[in-house]
């Protein structure tokens, strides 16, 4: 069952008018929120990022955080599966085609849930391959906009050569993946590019940096040159649906030893443990409640 503008229905019955500005202009924002054991993970952080995206496109939030929480709970309850990923999507609504914002138009709000499957075990054991490409997206990549055409084209470059992800380089520096954040490891130090308008502030990215800080893993948040990515000991990919994955081949060449490294093993174990304790409610995370 999905939610569309105040109504609940099977996804096959859900329709939006062709003049929806999401359809016409890609004028909207979205969020993807994992729910483990039927409980949304880091919900407040996702709702804060949603607000940042809405502010970025000057669209009023149609709901309070409390209303979002209730709706998302209903979506989880009306779908099967312990682990789900919730997709919510807001557009500037339906109006005669004109670039300028329409006046007094209700936004379109859509929420669906899909099963959340862990990354394939073999990719965690042997690692995944990635390619690089120039980051040719706009310069508000901190806004989670539904207009994803550059990301779609960039990600397809990877799919075309049976790779998992396209790692993006802008002006000689690492930004992120086409649909993920990217960390590298050099000399046992975890390196993360700093948050800016050139990348999406990933919720999983934050978890990884918090785990590094609380477990005394050496880490630095700083600009990462393309040459450092190409000679990294390890490359790690993070996202809400892929969690943490090791990239062991880059542009056809092995990364470090060509096997998932020690930093991956440590962070992956810490992440799984953190997730489990969060879901059991044993860790008090003020931003979770
Ligand atoms: N960057 C981009 C471009 C993304 O699309 C995503 C999410 N798919 C991420 C980073 C990772 O963000 P999160 O950890 O919040 O899923």
Tab-separated table of C-alpha atoms and ligand atoms in Angstrom:
chain	number	residue	atom	x	y	z
A	1	UNK	CA	0.000	0.000	0.000
A	2	UNK	CA	1.237	3.471	-0.831
A	3	UNK	CA	0.270	6.948	0.360
A	4	UNK	CA	-0.632	9.577	-2.235
A	5	UNK	CA	-2.064	12.965	-1.273
A	6	UNK	CA	-3.994	11.766	1.765
A	7	UNK	CA	-5.193	8.463	0.264
A	8	UNK	CA	-3.965	4.880	0.677
A	9	UNK	CA	-4.000	2.528	-2.303
A	10	UNK	CA	-2.101	-0.307	-4.010
A	11	UNK	CA	0.782	1.122	-6.048
A	12	UNK	CA	-0.785	-0.125	-9.306
A	13	UNK	CA	-3.732	2.212	-8.725
A	14	UNK	CA	-1.638	5.315	-7.916
A	15	UNK	CA	-1.597	8.007	-10.624
A	16	UNK	CA	-0.481	11.632	-10.822
A	17	UNK	CA	-1.641	14.141	-13.452
A	18	UNK	CA	0.751	14.747	-16.356
A	19	UNK	CA	0.983	18.420	-15.382
A	20	UNK	CA	2.539	17.532	-12.037
A	21	UNK	CA	5.679	19.664	-11.786
A	22	UNK	CA	7.585	16.559	-10.733
A	23	UNK	CA	6.763	15.025	-14.129
A	24	UNK	CA	7.224	18.254	-16.126
A	25	UNK	CA	10.284	19.812	-14.431
A	26	UNK	CA	11.599	17.300	-11.893
A	27	UNK	CA	10.553	20.018	-9.418
A	28	UNK	CA	10.612	18.195	-6.105
A	29	UNK	CA	12.694	16.505	-3.426
A	30	UNK	CA	12.780	13.057	-1.839
A	31	UNK	CA	14.149	10.966	1.010
A	32	UNK	CA	15.018	7.291	1.405
A	33	UNK	CA	14.748	6.029	4.987
A	34	UNK	CA	15.669	2.485	6.004
A	35	UNK	CA	13.448	0.766	8.560
A	36	UNK	CA	14.947	-2.200	10.411
A	37	UNK	CA	12.682	-4.501	12.431
A	38	UNK	CA	9.870	-2.172	11.318
A	39	UNK	CA	11.507	0.845	13.011
A	40	UNK	CA	12.836	3.802	10.978
A	41	UNK	CA	16.598	4.267	11.353
A	42	UNK	CA	17.853	7.772	12.265
A	43	UNK	CA	14.459	9.228	11.444
A	44	UNK	CA	15.037	12.718	12.793
A	45	UNK	CA	18.193	13.084	10.739
A	46	UNK	CA	16.320	12.097	7.591
A	47	UNK	CA	13.529	14.550	8.415
A	48	UNK	CA	16.096	17.310	9.049
A	49	UNK	CA	17.706	16.598	5.682
A	50	UNK	CA	14.253	16.654	4.067
A	51	UNK	CA	13.699	20.111	5.541
A	52	UNK	CA	17.088	21.231	4.176
A	53	UNK	CA	16.113	19.953	0.703
A	54	UNK	CA	12.684	21.661	0.879
A	55	UNK	CA	14.347	24.924	1.959
A	56	UNK	CA	16.789	24.503	-0.936
A	57	UNK	CA	13.910	24.494	-3.453
A	58	UNK	CA	11.759	27.002	-1.509
A	59	UNK	CA	8.891	24.569	-0.932
A	60	UNK	CA	6.974	24.622	2.351
A	61	UNK	CA	7.071	21.389	4.332
A	62	UNK	CA	3.534	19.974	4.045
A	63	UNK	CA	3.805	18.180	7.426
A	64	UNK	CA	5.305	18.591	10.860
A	65	UNK	CA	7.896	16.000	11.918
A	66	UNK	CA	5.259	14.410	14.161
A	67	UNK	CA	2.887	14.063	11.181
A	68	UNK	CA	5.684	12.575	9.048
A	69	UNK	CA	6.447	10.054	11.795
A	70	UNK	CA	2.813	8.963	11.989
A	71	UNK	CA	2.524	8.624	8.214
A	72	UNK	CA	5.748	6.646	7.969
A	73	UNK	CA	4.601	4.343	10.771
A	74	UNK	CA	1.391	3.726	8.842
A	75	UNK	CA	3.353	2.958	5.679
A	76	UNK	CA	5.500	0.431	7.559
A	77	UNK	CA	2.405	-1.137	9.163
A	78	UNK	CA	0.625	-1.513	5.823
A	79	UNK	CA	3.545	-3.299	4.145
A	80	UNK	CA	5.096	-6.696	4.765
A	81	UNK	CA	8.679	-7.297	5.760
A	82	UNK	CA	10.720	-6.599	8.862
A	83	UNK	CA	13.240	-4.497	6.960
A	84	UNK	CA	11.828	-1.971	4.508
A	85	UNK	CA	13.075	1.120	2.791
A	86	UNK	CA	10.697	4.031	2.833
A	87	UNK	CA	10.701	6.390	-0.133
A	88	UNK	CA	9.002	9.755	0.267
A	89	UNK	CA	8.635	12.287	-2.504
A	90	UNK	CA	7.224	15.832	-2.562
A	91	UNK	CA	6.688	17.906	-5.695
A	92	UNK	CA	5.491	21.484	-6.196
A	93	UNK	CA	2.129	20.120	-7.330
A	94	UNK	CA	-0.008	20.300	-10.456
A	95	UNK	CA	-0.190	23.545	-12.481
A	96	UNK	CA	-0.228	24.903	-16.035
A	97	UNK	CA	3.287	24.502	-17.439
A	98	UNK	CA	5.325	27.568	-16.493
A	99	UNK	CA	8.765	27.660	-14.900
A	100	UNK	CA	7.684	30.233	-12.289
A	101	UNK	CA	6.276	28.802	-9.043
A	102	UNK	CA	2.476	28.427	-9.191
A	103	UNK	CA	0.411	30.256	-6.575
A	104	UNK	CA	-1.821	28.426	-4.085
A	105	UNK	CA	-1.089	24.942	-5.381
A	106	UNK	CA	-0.991	21.960	-3.011
A	107	UNK	CA	2.202	19.897	-3.196
A	108	UNK	CA	2.043	16.270	-4.306
A	109	UNK	CA	3.099	13.899	-1.525
A	110	UNK	CA	3.886	10.263	-2.245
A	111	UNK	CA	5.255	7.604	0.119
A	112	UNK	CA	6.007	3.977	-0.699
A	113	UNK	CA	7.851	1.111	0.919
A	114	UNK	CA	10.003	-1.584	-0.646
A	115	UNK	CA	11.747	-4.598	0.904
A	116	UNK	CA	15.213	-3.695	2.166
A	117	UNK	CA	17.670	-6.429	1.269
A	118	UNK	CA	21.222	-6.497	2.651
A	119	UNK	CA	24.011	-6.185	0.052
A	120	UNK	CA	24.890	-9.570	-1.515
A	121	UNK	CA	27.237	-11.485	0.826
A	122	UNK	CA	29.692	-12.259	-1.993
A	123	UNK	CA	30.241	-8.541	-2.613
A	124	UNK	CA	31.096	-8.044	1.058
A	125	UNK	CA	33.588	-10.933	0.882
A	126	UNK	CA	35.280	-10.152	-2.426
A	127	UNK	CA	34.457	-6.460	-2.842
A	128	UNK	CA	32.792	-4.586	-5.680
A	129	UNK	CA	34.145	-2.713	-8.668
A	130	UNK	CA	33.669	0.975	-9.440
A	131	UNK	CA	34.649	3.351	-12.194
A	132	UNK	CA	35.412	7.070	-12.085
A	133	UNK	CA	33.821	9.899	-14.058
A	134	UNK	CA	33.838	13.672	-14.008
A	135	UNK	CA	31.125	15.057	-11.746
A	136	UNK	CA	28.969	17.012	-14.191
A	137	UNK	CA	25.994	17.592	-11.872
A	138	UNK	CA	24.720	20.976	-10.692
A	139	UNK	CA	26.305	22.649	-7.658
A	140	UNK	CA	23.467	22.045	-5.179
A	141	UNK	CA	24.178	18.349	-4.691
A	142	UNK	CA	23.355	18.850	-0.983
A	143	UNK	CA	19.683	19.072	-2.034
A	144	UNK	CA	18.112	15.636	-2.494
A	145	UNK	CA	16.266	16.664	-5.649
A	146	UNK	CA	14.133	14.254	-7.687
A	147	UNK	CA	15.710	15.656	-10.886
A	148	UNK	CA	18.355	12.925	-11.008
A	149	UNK	CA	19.182	12.797	-14.721
A	150	UNK	CA	22.946	13.403	-14.284
A	151	UNK	CA	23.076	10.763	-11.511
A	152	UNK	CA	21.132	8.338	-13.703
A	153	UNK	CA	23.529	8.826	-16.637
A	154	UNK	CA	26.614	8.611	-14.413
A	155	UNK	CA	25.433	5.473	-12.622
A	156	UNK	CA	24.588	3.819	-15.966
A	157	UNK	CA	28.248	4.233	-17.002
A	158	UNK	CA	29.074	1.819	-14.177
A	159	UNK	CA	26.236	-0.566	-15.021
A	160	UNK	CA	27.394	-0.639	-18.667
A	161	UNK	CA	30.702	-2.206	-17.542
A	162	UNK	CA	29.181	-4.449	-14.821
A	163	UNK	CA	30.432	-2.181	-12.024
A	164	UNK	CA	28.548	-1.227	-8.876
A	165	UNK	CA	29.091	2.501	-8.766
A	166	UNK	CA	30.552	5.570	-10.482
A	167	UNK	CA	32.879	7.589	-8.245
A	168	UNK	CA	32.756	11.274	-9.089
A	169	UNK	CA	35.666	13.699	-9.408
A	170	UNK	CA	35.156	17.455	-9.613
A	171	UNK	CA	38.072	19.821	-10.306
A	172	UNK	CA	40.538	17.091	-9.340
A	173	UNK	CA	38.847	16.171	-6.041
A	174	UNK	CA	36.564	13.350	-4.874
A	175	UNK	CA	32.960	14.388	-4.286
A	176	UNK	CA	30.862	11.192	-3.843
A	177	UNK	CA	29.316	8.330	-5.794
A	178	UNK	CA	26.412	8.678	-8.251
A	179	UNK	CA	24.125	7.296	-5.494
A	180	UNK	CA	26.429	6.953	-2.460
A	181	UNK	CA	29.131	8.619	-0.370
A	182	UNK	CA	32.742	7.531	-0.739
A	183	UNK	CA	35.521	7.225	1.867
A	184	UNK	CA	39.109	6.203	1.270
A	185	UNK	CA	41.782	4.761	3.549
A	186	UNK	CA	45.459	5.719	3.359
A	187	UNK	CA	48.095	4.646	5.904
A	188	UNK	CA	45.362	3.342	8.253
A	189	UNK	CA	43.595	6.716	8.284
A	190	UNK	CA	39.978	6.936	7.195
A	191	UNK	CA	39.520	9.963	4.929
A	192	UNK	CA	36.167	11.586	4.129
A	193	UNK	CA	35.487	14.536	1.830
A	194	UNK	CA	33.972	17.458	3.769
A	195	UNK	CA	30.247	18.151	3.469
A	196	UNK	CA	29.534	20.980	1.051
A	197	UNK	CA	27.097	21.956	-1.681
A	198	UNK	CA	28.985	19.462	-3.897
A	199	UNK	CA	27.763	16.307	-2.139
A	200	UNK	CA	24.720	14.884	-0.405
A	201	UNK	CA	25.175	14.886	3.377
A	202	UNK	CA	24.700	11.141	3.778
A	203	UNK	CA	23.044	9.777	6.894
A	204	UNK	CA	25.256	6.669	6.648
A	205	UNK	CA	28.322	8.929	6.130
A	206	UNK	CA	27.517	10.527	9.509
A	207	UNK	CA	27.140	7.131	11.198
A	208	UNK	CA	30.541	6.012	9.869
A	209	UNK	CA	32.286	9.172	11.093
A	210	UNK	CA	30.588	8.888	14.493
A	211	UNK	CA	31.662	5.247	14.789
A	212	UNK	CA	35.217	6.233	13.851
A	213	UNK	CA	35.214	8.966	16.516
A	214	UNK	CA	33.776	6.767	19.269
A	215	UNK	CA	36.080	3.796	18.525
A	216	UNK	CA	39.339	5.721	18.211
A	217	UNK	CA	39.700	5.038	14.523
A	218	UNK	CA	42.041	7.621	13.035
A	219	UNK	CA	40.092	9.743	10.611
A	220	UNK	CA	40.272	13.075	8.805
A	221	UNK	CA	37.591	15.060	7.025
A	222	UNK	CA	39.362	16.922	4.239
A	223	UNK	CA	39.487	17.395	0.491
A	224	UNK	CA	40.704	14.227	-1.220
A	225	UNK	CA	42.659	14.542	-4.466
A	226	UNK	CA	41.883	12.229	-7.380
A	227	UNK	CA	45.450	10.864	-7.183
A	228	UNK	CA	44.816	9.851	-3.550
A	229	UNK	CA	41.699	7.950	-4.590
A	230	UNK	CA	43.662	6.129	-7.313
A	231	UNK	CA	46.397	5.082	-4.873
A	232	UNK	CA	44.156	4.432	-1.843
A	233	UNK	CA	44.700	1.350	0.334
A	234	UNK	CA	40.918	0.942	0.597
A	235	UNK	CA	37.813	2.580	-0.852
A	236	UNK	CA	34.490	2.335	1.008
A	237	UNK	CA	31.015	3.147	-0.282
A	238	UNK	CA	28.125	4.069	2.026
A	239	UNK	CA	24.391	4.557	1.582
A	240	UNK	CA	21.195	3.804	3.474
A	241	UNK	CA	20.362	0.846	1.239
A	242	UNK	CA	23.925	-0.494	0.693
A	243	UNK	CA	25.212	0.285	4.218
A	244	UNK	CA	29.023	-0.060	3.954
A	245	UNK	CA	30.604	-1.832	1.002
A	246	UNK	CA	34.225	-2.353	-0.023
A	247	UNK	CA	35.311	-1.188	-3.479
A	248	UNK	CA	38.204	-3.425	-4.485
A	249	UNK	CA	38.552	-2.564	-8.174
A	250	UNK	CA	38.688	0.982	-9.567
A	251	UNK	CA	38.683	1.546	-13.329
A	252	UNK	CA	39.744	-2.085	-13.770
A	253	UNK	CA	42.744	-1.857	-11.391
A	254	UNK	CA	42.932	-3.401	-7.909
A	255	UNK	CA	42.447	-1.064	-4.936
A	256	UNK	CA	45.278	-1.786	-2.457
A	257	UNK	CA	45.588	-5.574	-2.186
A	258	UNK	CA	42.451	-5.992	-4.305
A	259	UNK	CA	40.659	-7.503	-1.287
A	260	UNK	CA	38.376	-5.856	1.293
A	261	UNK	CA	40.692	-4.336	3.914
A	262	UNK	CA	40.906	-4.104	7.686
A	263	UNK	CA	39.158	-0.732	7.890
A	264	UNK	CA	36.181	-2.128	5.988
A	265	UNK	CA	36.000	-5.185	8.256
A	266	UNK	CA	36.123	-3.053	11.398
A	267	UNK	CA	33.598	-0.446	10.256
A	268	UNK	CA	31.224	-3.038	8.814
A	269	UNK	CA	31.184	-4.944	12.120
A	270	UNK	CA	30.717	-1.723	14.105
A	271	UNK	CA	27.905	-0.623	11.796
A	272	UNK	CA	26.045	-3.939	12.133
A	273	UNK	CA	26.428	-3.790	15.895
A	274	UNK	CA	25.281	-0.167	16.049
A	275	UNK	CA	22.242	-0.954	13.905
A	276	UNK	CA	21.286	-3.902	16.117
A	277	UNK	CA	21.619	-1.941	19.347
A	278	UNK	CA	19.665	0.990	17.901
A	279	UNK	CA	16.848	-1.305	16.898
A	280	UNK	CA	16.755	-2.927	20.317
A	281	UNK	CA	16.664	0.572	21.785
A	282	UNK	CA	19.778	-0.049	23.901
A	283	UNK	CA	21.671	2.979	22.675
A	284	UNK	CA	20.318	6.360	23.557
A	285	UNK	CA	20.665	8.546	20.520
A	286	UNK	CA	19.034	11.908	21.231
A	287	UNK	CA	18.427	12.434	17.538
A	288	UNK	CA	16.717	9.086	17.131
A	289	UNK	CA	13.759	9.750	19.369
B	1	LIG	N1	25.041	10.606	-2.303
B	1	LIG	C1	24.076	10.426	-3.213
B	1	LIG	C2	24.156	11.141	-4.514
B	1	LIG	C3	22.982	9.568	-2.931
B	1	LIG	O1	21.997	9.408	-3.831
B	1	LIG	C4	22.951	8.897	-1.678
B	1	LIG	C5	21.785	8.017	-1.293
B	1	LIG	N2	21.393	7.096	-2.211
B	1	LIG	C6	24.007	9.080	-0.782
B	1	LIG	C7	25.030	9.966	-1.109
B	1	LIG	C8	24.031	8.371	0.549
B	1	LIG	O2	23.164	8.971	1.471
B	1	LIG	P1	22.468	8.132	2.641
B	1	LIG	O3	23.589	7.537	3.440
B	1	LIG	O4	21.708	9.131	3.408
B	1	LIG	O5	21.630	7.079	1.994
